[in-house]
Every structure is written in C-alpha cells, then in structure tokens.
Protein backbone atom coordinates (compact mmCIF):
# COMPACT_ATOMS: atom_id res chain seq x y z
CA MET A 1 82.61 182.26 184.20
CA GLU A 2 82.00 181.69 187.94
CA THR A 3 78.99 183.28 189.11
CA GLY A 4 77.97 183.96 192.46
CA MET A 5 74.92 184.50 194.98
CA GLN A 6 72.31 185.75 193.00
CA CYS A 7 69.88 188.68 193.45
CA PRO A 8 66.85 188.13 195.20
CA THR A 9 64.90 191.02 193.02
CA CYS A 10 66.10 189.56 189.73
CA GLY A 11 67.25 186.27 190.48
CA GLU A 12 69.92 184.48 187.83
CA TYR A 13 69.99 187.78 185.51
CA GLY A 14 72.36 189.31 188.61
CA ASP A 15 75.31 188.27 190.69
CA LEU A 16 75.91 190.15 194.46
CA LEU A 17 78.78 192.30 195.00
CA HIS A 18 80.07 193.46 198.59
CA ALA A 19 81.56 197.05 197.93
CA THR A 20 82.40 200.38 199.61
CA ILE A 21 81.33 203.88 199.01
CA ARG A 22 84.30 205.56 198.26
CA LYS A 23 83.57 208.61 200.17
CA THR A 24 81.61 207.67 203.21
CA GLY A 25 83.50 204.09 203.70
CA GLN A 26 80.33 202.50 203.97
CA GLN A 27 80.04 198.83 203.10
CA VAL A 28 77.02 197.27 201.06
CA ILE A 29 75.79 195.04 198.89
CA VAL A 30 74.98 195.98 195.84
CA CYS A 31 73.10 193.80 192.47
CA SER A 32 75.62 193.99 189.04
CA GLU A 33 72.00 193.83 187.14
CA CYS A 34 69.46 196.07 188.69
CA ASP A 35 70.86 198.13 191.19
CA ALA A 36 69.13 196.48 194.30
CA LEU A 37 71.45 198.32 197.82
CA TRP A 38 71.55 196.52 201.02
CA GLU A 39 72.85 199.25 203.36
CA HIS A 40 74.75 196.58 205.66
CA PRO A 41 76.48 193.59 204.47
CA GLU A 42 75.46 191.70 207.52
CA MET A 43 71.64 191.82 206.90
CA ARG A 44 69.45 189.40 205.52
CA ILE A 45 69.34 189.59 201.77
CA THR A 46 65.78 189.85 200.87
CA ALA A 47 63.72 191.60 197.91
CA ASP A 48 61.76 193.08 200.82
CA SER A 49 64.81 194.38 202.39
CA MET A 50 66.45 196.12 199.26
CA LEU A 51 66.83 199.38 198.61
CA ASP A 52 67.84 201.21 195.52
CA VAL A 53 71.49 202.40 194.80
CA ASP A 54 70.50 206.08 193.81
CA SER A 55 68.01 206.80 195.66
CA PHE A 56 70.49 205.27 198.64
CA LEU A 57 74.12 207.53 197.51
CA ALA A 58 71.38 210.86 196.76
CA GLY A 59 70.24 210.44 200.27
CA LEU A 60 73.78 210.53 201.56
CA GLY A 61 74.12 213.81 199.39
CA LEU A 62 76.36 211.43 196.64
CA HIS A 63 75.56 211.41 192.75
CA GLY A 64 73.39 208.27 192.21
CA SER A 65 76.40 206.15 189.84
CA TRP A 66 78.21 203.48 190.40
CA GLU A 67 81.85 205.14 190.25
CA GLU A 68 80.85 206.08 194.48
CA LEU A 69 81.29 202.43 194.83
CA GLU A 70 84.16 200.07 195.26
CA VAL A 71 83.90 196.99 194.00
CA LEU A 72 85.68 194.84 196.64
CA VAL A 73 84.04 190.88 195.79
CA ARG A 74 81.43 188.76 194.26
CA LEU A 75 79.73 186.88 196.96
CA PRO A 76 79.90 183.40 196.77
CA ALA A 77 76.84 181.26 195.42
CA LEU A 78 75.38 179.30 198.30
C-alpha cells in the first residue's frame, strides 16, 4: 500500500488527506487516523496549527462526522 504524507500529530499512524466539506465546499486537510484537521490546504501542516475534525465541523453548525467530508486525495509523501 502506498503511503502518503504523515501526520505531524500521530506520526506514521495516519496519512493526510485533502478533503472538501460537503455543505460548504471548503477544502481542508485531515488525518486518516487521529482526526486532526487543518482548515486551509495551503497552510503549513504542523502539530501546533491543527484543529479537531469534530470541533471544527461543530463550529460550522455541522455534525462532527466524517460523513460531512468528501475525501479527494491522499497527500503524497515528501
């Protein structure tokens, strides 16, 4: 299995995925393992700049669920 860019929060356990929030169209980066989220795909991906998927979606008035996301692609490894 091809691995992608690793999450700075959980390391080798999670790959970073480019996704779109279905109801808003906003693009985000999410971790497949620990539910870390970065709200702008262009932002620097660091542990101190991450948010939580559930909290971020709740702040938008959405259910804190991956069903709210459409996963587009796995970010390639650096």
